[in-house]
PDB file of C-alpha atoms in Angstrom:
ATOM      1  CA  UNK N   2      12.141   3.365  22.971  1.00 72.00           C
ATOM      2  CA  UNK N   3       8.487   4.378  22.517  1.00 82.00           C
ATOM      3  CA  UNK N   4       6.426   1.185  22.059  1.00 83.00           C
ATOM      4  CA  UNK N   5       2.897   2.540  22.512  1.00 88.00           C
ATOM      5  CA  UNK N   6       1.010   5.833  22.654  1.00 92.00           C
ATOM      6  CA  UNK N   7      -2.271   6.362  24.467  1.00 92.00           C
ATOM      7  CA  UNK N   8      -3.929   9.727  24.013  1.00 94.00           C
ATOM      8  CA  UNK N   9      -6.298  11.646  21.740  1.00 95.00           C
ATOM      9  CA  UNK N  10      -6.330  11.816  17.951  1.00 95.00           C
ATOM     10  CA  UNK N  11      -5.439  15.427  17.179  1.00 96.00           C
ATOM     11  CA  UNK N  12      -5.449  15.170  13.379  1.00 94.00           C
ATOM     12  CA  UNK N  13      -4.649  12.814  10.519  1.00 91.00           C
ATOM     13  CA  UNK N  14      -3.397  13.009   6.943  1.00 90.00           C
ATOM     14  CA  UNK N  15      -2.871  10.681   3.992  1.00 89.00           C
ATOM     15  CA  UNK N  16      -0.009   8.796   5.632  1.00 90.00           C
ATOM     16  CA  UNK N  17       0.202  10.037   9.214  1.00 93.00           C
ATOM     17  CA  UNK N  18      -1.627  11.007  12.379  1.00 94.00           C
ATOM     18  CA  UNK N  19      -0.839  13.324  15.281  1.00 95.00           C
ATOM     19  CA  UNK N  20      -1.559  11.822  18.689  1.00 95.00           C
ATOM     20  CA  UNK N  21      -1.932  14.251  21.598  1.00 96.00           C
ATOM     21  CA  UNK N  22      -0.495  12.665  24.745  1.00 95.00           C
ATOM     22  CA  UNK N  23      -0.723  15.023  27.714  1.00 93.00           C
ATOM     23  CA  UNK N  24      -0.444  18.100  25.526  1.00 93.00           C
ATOM     24  CA  UNK N  25       2.468  16.761  23.440  1.00 95.00           C
ATOM     25  CA  UNK N  26       1.688  15.982  19.794  1.00 95.00           C
ATOM     26  CA  UNK N  27       3.426  12.895  18.390  1.00 95.00           C
ATOM     27  CA  UNK N  28       3.627  12.674  14.599  1.00 95.00           C
ATOM     28  CA  UNK N  29       3.142   9.018  13.668  1.00 94.00           C
ATOM     29  CA  UNK N  30       3.419   7.572  10.169  1.00 93.00           C
ATOM     30  CA  UNK N  31       0.864   4.852   9.482  1.00 92.00           C
ATOM     31  CA  UNK N  32      -0.769   2.610   6.897  1.00 90.00           C
ATOM     32  CA  UNK N  33      -4.162   3.571   5.502  1.00 89.00           C
ATOM     33  CA  UNK N  34      -5.582   0.567   7.367  1.00 87.00           C
ATOM     34  CA  UNK N  35      -4.341   1.870  10.723  1.00 90.00           C
ATOM     35  CA  UNK N  36      -5.484   5.421   9.995  1.00 90.00           C
ATOM     36  CA  UNK N  37      -8.987   4.146   9.197  1.00 89.00           C
ATOM     37  CA  UNK N  38      -9.058   2.200  12.476  1.00 88.00           C
ATOM     38  CA  UNK N  39      -8.218   5.238  14.631  1.00 88.00           C
ATOM     39  CA  UNK N  40     -11.683   6.738  14.435  1.00 85.00           C
ATOM     40  CA  UNK N  41     -12.708  10.412  14.436  1.00 90.00           C
ATOM     41  CA  UNK N  42     -10.534  13.363  15.504  1.00 92.00           C
ATOM     42  CA  UNK N  43     -10.829  14.090  19.201  1.00 92.00           C
ATOM     43  CA  UNK N  44     -11.467  10.490  20.234  1.00 92.00           C
ATOM     44  CA  UNK N  45      -9.221   8.515  22.597  1.00 93.00           C
ATOM     45  CA  UNK N  46      -6.776   6.226  20.776  1.00 92.00           C
ATOM     46  CA  UNK N  47      -4.123   3.650  21.602  1.00 91.00           C
ATOM     47  CA  UNK N  48      -1.521   2.978  18.951  1.00 91.00           C
ATOM     48  CA  UNK N  49       1.436   0.569  18.923  1.00 91.00           C
ATOM     49  CA  UNK N  50       4.596   2.192  17.626  1.00 89.00           C
ATOM     50  CA  UNK N  51       7.993   1.477  16.157  1.00 89.00           C
ATOM     51  CA  UNK N  52      10.711   4.087  16.618  1.00 87.00           C
ATOM     52  CA  UNK N  53      13.046   4.632  13.665  1.00 86.00           C
ATOM     53  CA  UNK N  54      16.324   6.273  14.634  1.00 84.00           C
ATOM     54  CA  UNK N  55      18.601   7.635  11.906  1.00 80.00           C
ATOM     55  CA  UNK N  56      21.656   9.865  12.023  1.00 81.00           C
ATOM     56  CA  UNK N  57      19.582  12.979  11.358  1.00 82.00           C
ATOM     57  CA  UNK N  58      16.079  12.070  12.540  1.00 82.00           C
ATOM     58  CA  UNK N  59      13.851  10.108  14.891  1.00 87.00           C
ATOM     59  CA  UNK N  60      10.484   8.974  13.503  1.00 89.00           C
ATOM     60  CA  UNK N  61       7.541   7.002  14.833  1.00 92.00           C
ATOM     61  CA  UNK N  62       5.482   4.554  12.808  1.00 93.00           C
ATOM     62  CA  UNK N  63       2.129   3.548  14.317  1.00 92.00           C
ATOM     63  CA  UNK N  64      -0.102   0.495  14.111  1.00 92.00           C
ATOM     64  CA  UNK N  65      -3.653  -0.181  15.261  1.00 88.00           C
ATOM     65  CA  UNK N  66      -2.722  -3.738  16.250  1.00 86.00           C
ATOM     66  CA  UNK N  67       0.466  -5.302  17.597  1.00 84.00           C
ATOM     67  CA  UNK N  68       0.487  -7.997  14.898  1.00 84.00           C
ATOM     68  CA  UNK N  69       0.584  -5.299  12.227  1.00 88.00           C
ATOM     69  CA  UNK N  70       3.688  -3.877  13.942  1.00 88.00           C
ATOM     70  CA  UNK N  71       5.238  -7.356  14.043  1.00 86.00           C
ATOM     71  CA  UNK N  72       4.706  -7.749  10.311  1.00 89.00           C
ATOM     72  CA  UNK N  73       6.219  -4.311   9.709  1.00 91.00           C
ATOM     73  CA  UNK N  74       9.351  -5.466  11.537  1.00 88.00           C
ATOM     74  CA  UNK N  75       9.539  -8.648   9.477  1.00 89.00           C
ATOM     75  CA  UNK N  76       8.983  -6.844   6.178  1.00 92.00           C
ATOM     76  CA  UNK N  77      11.595  -4.149   6.805  1.00 91.00           C
ATOM     77  CA  UNK N  78      14.222  -6.841   7.384  1.00 89.00           C
ATOM     78  CA  UNK N  79      13.782  -7.965   3.768  1.00 90.00           C
ATOM     79  CA  UNK N  80      16.302  -6.396   1.406  1.00 89.00           C
ATOM     80  CA  UNK N  81      14.616  -3.693  -0.663  1.00 89.00           C
ATOM     81  CA  UNK N  82      11.692  -3.186   1.703  1.00 91.00           C
ATOM     82  CA  UNK N  83      11.880   0.146   3.488  1.00 91.00           C
ATOM     83  CA  UNK N  84       9.361   1.760   5.783  1.00 91.00           C
ATOM     84  CA  UNK N  85       7.270   3.238   2.959  1.00 91.00           C
ATOM     85  CA  UNK N  86       6.970  -0.067   1.072  1.00 93.00           C
ATOM     86  CA  UNK N  87       6.191  -2.001   4.270  1.00 93.00           C
ATOM     87  CA  UNK N  88       3.356   0.413   5.068  1.00 93.00           C
ATOM     88  CA  UNK N  89       2.068   0.118   1.491  1.00 93.00           C
ATOM     89  CA  UNK N  90       1.910  -3.670   1.892  1.00 93.00           C
ATOM     90  CA  UNK N  91       0.133  -3.342   5.232  1.00 92.00           C
ATOM     91  CA  UNK N  92      -2.307  -0.884   3.635  1.00 91.00           C
ATOM     92  CA  UNK N  93      -3.148  -3.425   0.932  1.00 90.00           C
ATOM     93  CA  UNK N  94      -3.265  -6.585   3.075  1.00 89.00           C
ATOM     94  CA  UNK N  95      -4.355  -7.397   6.606  1.00 86.00           C
ATOM     95  CA  UNK N  96      -1.821  -9.395   8.675  1.00 85.00           C
ATOM     96  CA  UNK N  97      -3.806 -12.620   8.220  1.00 83.00           C
ATOM     97  CA  UNK N  98      -4.004 -12.107   4.438  1.00 86.00           C
ATOM     98  CA  UNK N  99      -0.290 -11.368   4.311  1.00 88.00           C
ATOM     99  CA  UNK N 100       0.480 -14.457   6.392  1.00 87.00           C
ATOM    100  CA  UNK N 101      -1.517 -16.655   4.034  1.00 85.00           C
ATOM    101  CA  UNK N 102       0.058 -15.076   0.943  1.00 87.00           C
ATOM    102  CA  UNK N 103       3.616 -15.614   2.211  1.00 88.00           C
ATOM    103  CA  UNK N 104       2.921 -19.163   3.437  1.00 84.00           C
ATOM    104  CA  UNK N 105       1.320 -20.082   0.103  1.00 85.00           C
ATOM    105  CA  UNK N 106       4.014 -18.370  -1.968  1.00 87.00           C
ATOM    106  CA  UNK N 107       1.398 -16.084  -3.523  1.00 89.00           C
ATOM    107  CA  UNK N 108       3.638 -13.298  -4.802  1.00 89.00           C
ATOM    108  CA  UNK N 109       0.809 -11.877  -6.947  1.00 91.00           C
ATOM    109  CA  UNK N 110      -1.174 -11.096  -3.802  1.00 91.00           C
ATOM    110  CA  UNK N 111       1.774  -9.246  -2.262  1.00 92.00           C
ATOM    111  CA  UNK N 112       2.476  -7.410  -5.529  1.00 92.00           C
ATOM    112  CA  UNK N 113      -0.960  -5.747  -5.209  1.00 89.00           C
ATOM    113  CA  UNK N 114       0.674  -3.197  -2.906  1.00 90.00           C
ATOM    114  CA  UNK N 115       1.923   0.066  -4.393  1.00 89.00           C
ATOM    115  CA  UNK N 116       5.660  -0.021  -5.096  1.00 87.00           C
ATOM    116  CA  UNK N 117       5.950  -3.819  -4.959  1.00 91.00           C
ATOM    117  CA  UNK N 118       6.932  -5.526  -8.207  1.00 91.00           C
ATOM    118  CA  UNK N 119       7.051  -9.278  -8.939  1.00 91.00           C
ATOM    119  CA  UNK N 120      10.752  -9.612  -8.046  1.00 93.00           C
ATOM    120  CA  UNK N 121      10.389  -7.891  -4.689  1.00 94.00           C
ATOM    121  CA  UNK N 122       7.227  -9.858  -3.934  1.00 93.00           C
ATOM    122  CA  UNK N 123       9.107 -13.089  -4.644  1.00 93.00           C
ATOM    123  CA  UNK N 124      11.962 -11.997  -2.380  1.00 93.00           C
ATOM    124  CA  UNK N 125       9.514 -11.268   0.429  1.00 93.00           C
ATOM    125  CA  UNK N 126       8.034 -14.760   0.064  1.00 91.00           C
ATOM    126  CA  UNK N 127      11.456 -16.412  -0.084  1.00 89.00           C
ATOM    127  CA  UNK N 128      12.867 -14.625   2.957  1.00 89.00           C
ATOM    128  CA  UNK N 129       9.807 -14.790   5.216  1.00 88.00           C
ATOM    129  CA  UNK N 130       8.257 -18.173   4.419  1.00 83.00           C
ATOM    130  CA  UNK N 131      10.455 -20.112   6.853  1.00 78.00           C
ATOM    131  CA  UNK N 132      10.050 -17.491   9.593  1.00 78.00           C
ATOM    132  CA  UNK N 133       6.267 -17.499   9.930  1.00 74.00           C
ATOM    133  CA  UNK N 134       5.220 -21.155  10.047  1.00 57.00           C
ATOM    134  CA  UNK N 135       2.123 -22.577   8.381  1.00 45.00           C
ATOM    135  CA  UNK N 136      -0.753 -20.343   7.358  1.00 43.00           C
ATOM    136  CA  UNK N 137      -3.580 -20.200   9.919  1.00 44.00           C
ATOM    137  CA  UNK N 138      -6.959 -21.362   8.637  1.00 39.00           C
ATOM    138  CA  UNK N 139      -8.788 -18.419  10.175  1.00 40.00           C
ATOM    139  CA  UNK N 140      -8.981 -16.026  13.090  1.00 40.00           C
ATOM    140  CA  UNK N 141      -6.997 -12.890  13.856  1.00 40.00           C
ATOM    141  CA  UNK N 142      -3.563 -14.501  14.111  1.00 41.00           C
ATOM    142  CA  UNK N 143      -0.741 -12.360  12.826  1.00 43.00           C
ATOM    143  CA  UNK N 144       2.874 -13.442  12.580  1.00 45.00           C
ATOM    144  CA  UNK N 145       2.765 -16.465  14.883  1.00 44.00           C
ATOM    145  CA  UNK N 146       0.869 -19.715  14.480  1.00 40.00           C
ATOM    146  CA  UNK N 147      -0.395 -19.825  18.079  1.00 43.00           C
ATOM    147  CA  UNK N 148      -3.280 -17.575  19.118  1.00 46.00           C
ATOM    148  CA  UNK N 149      -2.307 -15.666  22.245  1.00 48.00           C
ATOM    149  CA  UNK N 150      -4.689 -15.730  25.203  1.00 46.00           C
ATOM    150  CA  UNK N 151      -6.146 -12.373  26.268  1.00 46.00           C
ATOM    151  CA  UNK N 152      -3.927 -10.216  28.444  1.00 49.00           C
ATOM    152  CA  UNK N 153      -2.869  -6.605  28.685  1.00 54.00           C
ATOM    153  CA  UNK N 154       0.742  -7.316  27.696  1.00 72.00           C
ATOM    154  CA  UNK N 155       0.629 -10.506  25.588  1.00 74.00           C
ATOM    155  CA  UNK N 156       1.417  -8.800  22.270  1.00 73.00           C
ATOM    156  CA  UNK N 157       4.229  -6.674  23.747  1.00 76.00           C
ATOM    157  CA  UNK N 158       5.763  -9.749  25.412  1.00 78.00           C
ATOM    158  CA  UNK N 159       5.626 -11.565  22.077  1.00 76.00           C
ATOM    159  CA  UNK N 160       7.427  -8.662  20.396  1.00 75.00           C
ATOM    160  CA  UNK N 161      10.053  -8.623  23.166  1.00 77.00           C
ATOM    161  CA  UNK N 162      10.883 -12.296  22.664  1.00 75.00           C
ATOM    162  CA  UNK N 163      11.057 -11.913  18.896  1.00 71.00           C
ATOM    163  CA  UNK N 164      13.415  -8.970  19.331  1.00 71.00           C
ATOM    164  CA  UNK N 165      15.620 -11.259  21.424  1.00 76.00           C
ATOM    165  CA  UNK N 166      15.896 -13.653  18.505  1.00 74.00           C
ATOM    166  CA  UNK N 167      13.132 -16.189  19.131  1.00 75.00           C
ATOM    167  CA  UNK N 168      11.135 -17.344  16.111  1.00 72.00           C
ATOM    168  CA  UNK N 169       7.462 -16.229  16.024  1.00 69.00           C
ATOM    169  CA  UNK N 170       6.138 -19.708  16.763  1.00 69.00           C
ATOM    170  CA  UNK N 171       8.546 -20.280  19.684  1.00 75.00           C
ATOM    171  CA  UNK N 172       7.786 -16.854  21.127  1.00 76.00           C
ATOM    172  CA  UNK N 173       4.005 -17.227  20.876  1.00 75.00           C
ATOM    173  CA  UNK N 174       4.062 -20.677  22.526  1.00 79.00           C
ATOM    174  CA  UNK N 175       6.218 -19.352  25.398  1.00 82.00           C
ATOM    175  CA  UNK N 176       4.063 -16.249  25.944  1.00 81.00           C
ATOM    176  CA  UNK N 177       0.859 -18.295  25.872  1.00 78.00           C
ATOM    177  CA  UNK N 178       2.313 -20.628  28.524  1.00 81.00           C
ATOM    178  CA  UNK N 179       3.436 -17.659  30.641  1.00 83.00           C
ATOM    179  CA  UNK N 180      -0.021 -16.023  30.521  1.00 80.00           C
ATOM    180  CA  UNK N 181      -1.601 -19.351  31.422  1.00 79.00           C
ATOM    181  CA  UNK N 182       0.617 -19.610  34.518  1.00 82.00           C
ATOM    182  CA  UNK N 183       0.639 -15.960  35.662  1.00 83.00           C
ATOM    183  CA  UNK N 184      -2.847 -14.848  34.626  1.00 77.00           C
ATOM    184  CA  UNK N 185      -4.158 -12.004  32.449  1.00 69.00           C
ATOM    185  CA  UNK N 186      -3.189  -9.270  34.915  1.00 74.00           C
ATOM    186  CA  UNK N 187       0.541 -10.072  34.954  1.00 78.00           C
ATOM    187  CA  UNK N 188       2.914  -7.153  34.362  1.00 82.00           C
ATOM    188  CA  UNK N 189       4.889  -6.993  31.130  1.00 81.00           C
ATOM    189  CA  UNK N 190       8.173  -7.529  32.992  1.00 84.00           C
ATOM    190  CA  UNK N 191       6.866 -10.615  34.815  1.00 85.00           C
ATOM    191  CA  UNK N 192       5.356 -11.978  31.612  1.00 83.00           C
ATOM    192  CA  UNK N 193       8.592 -11.594  29.633  1.00 86.00           C
ATOM    193  CA  UNK N 194      10.655 -13.209  32.407  1.00 87.00           C
ATOM    194  CA  UNK N 195       8.298 -16.177  32.659  1.00 87.00           C
ATOM    195  CA  UNK N 196       8.090 -16.538  28.861  1.00 84.00           C
ATOM    196  CA  UNK N 197      11.896 -16.624  28.682  1.00 88.00           C
ATOM    197  CA  UNK N 198      11.923 -19.436  31.242  1.00 85.00           C
ATOM    198  CA  UNK N 199       9.304 -21.330  29.250  1.00 81.00           C
ATOM    199  CA  UNK N 200      11.204 -20.813  26.002  1.00 80.00           C
ATOM    200  CA  UNK N 201      14.453 -22.070  27.555  1.00 74.00           C
ATOM    201  CA  UNK N 202      12.925 -25.418  28.577  1.00 65.00           C
TER     202      UNK N 202
END
């Protein structure tokens, strides 16, 4: 599983970028928001990724921020929302805007994205409203309702716990407690193990 790429931006297109990592070019699909955040060709970039494995292909989708990747995962679990539609939504709305729209039941806001009609927007609201908690009043909080403290691996630890079945709020509380106990420099493995202990209490 490829969770993150750190290299140089080789080139970019309408819906993708090529990241050069040690001489190997990774083709990464991305939202227009992520592509705009990558900066100019030739510059160093770090991009969070989701690997999509099908019977006849392996693809990478990239995100400038971990919370954008978390929202992609949530959106693609909604019936009728594939990778292309999820990226269109993330191109139209920032994670915080999307969080507020879902929490408030604002299907019109979600329907601003290309390829999203009123029925699909309503389904997204219905299926995700109970999974995300209350809408944050402000600040760069993505899927969870608890702002994570700074740390090299906080966002990846949060994703790991959510992949194990923890709800966003539970996962963010556990990771925040783990970072508080272990410190910002804790390894991802240590952070996940401690967060699991915190979540089990």
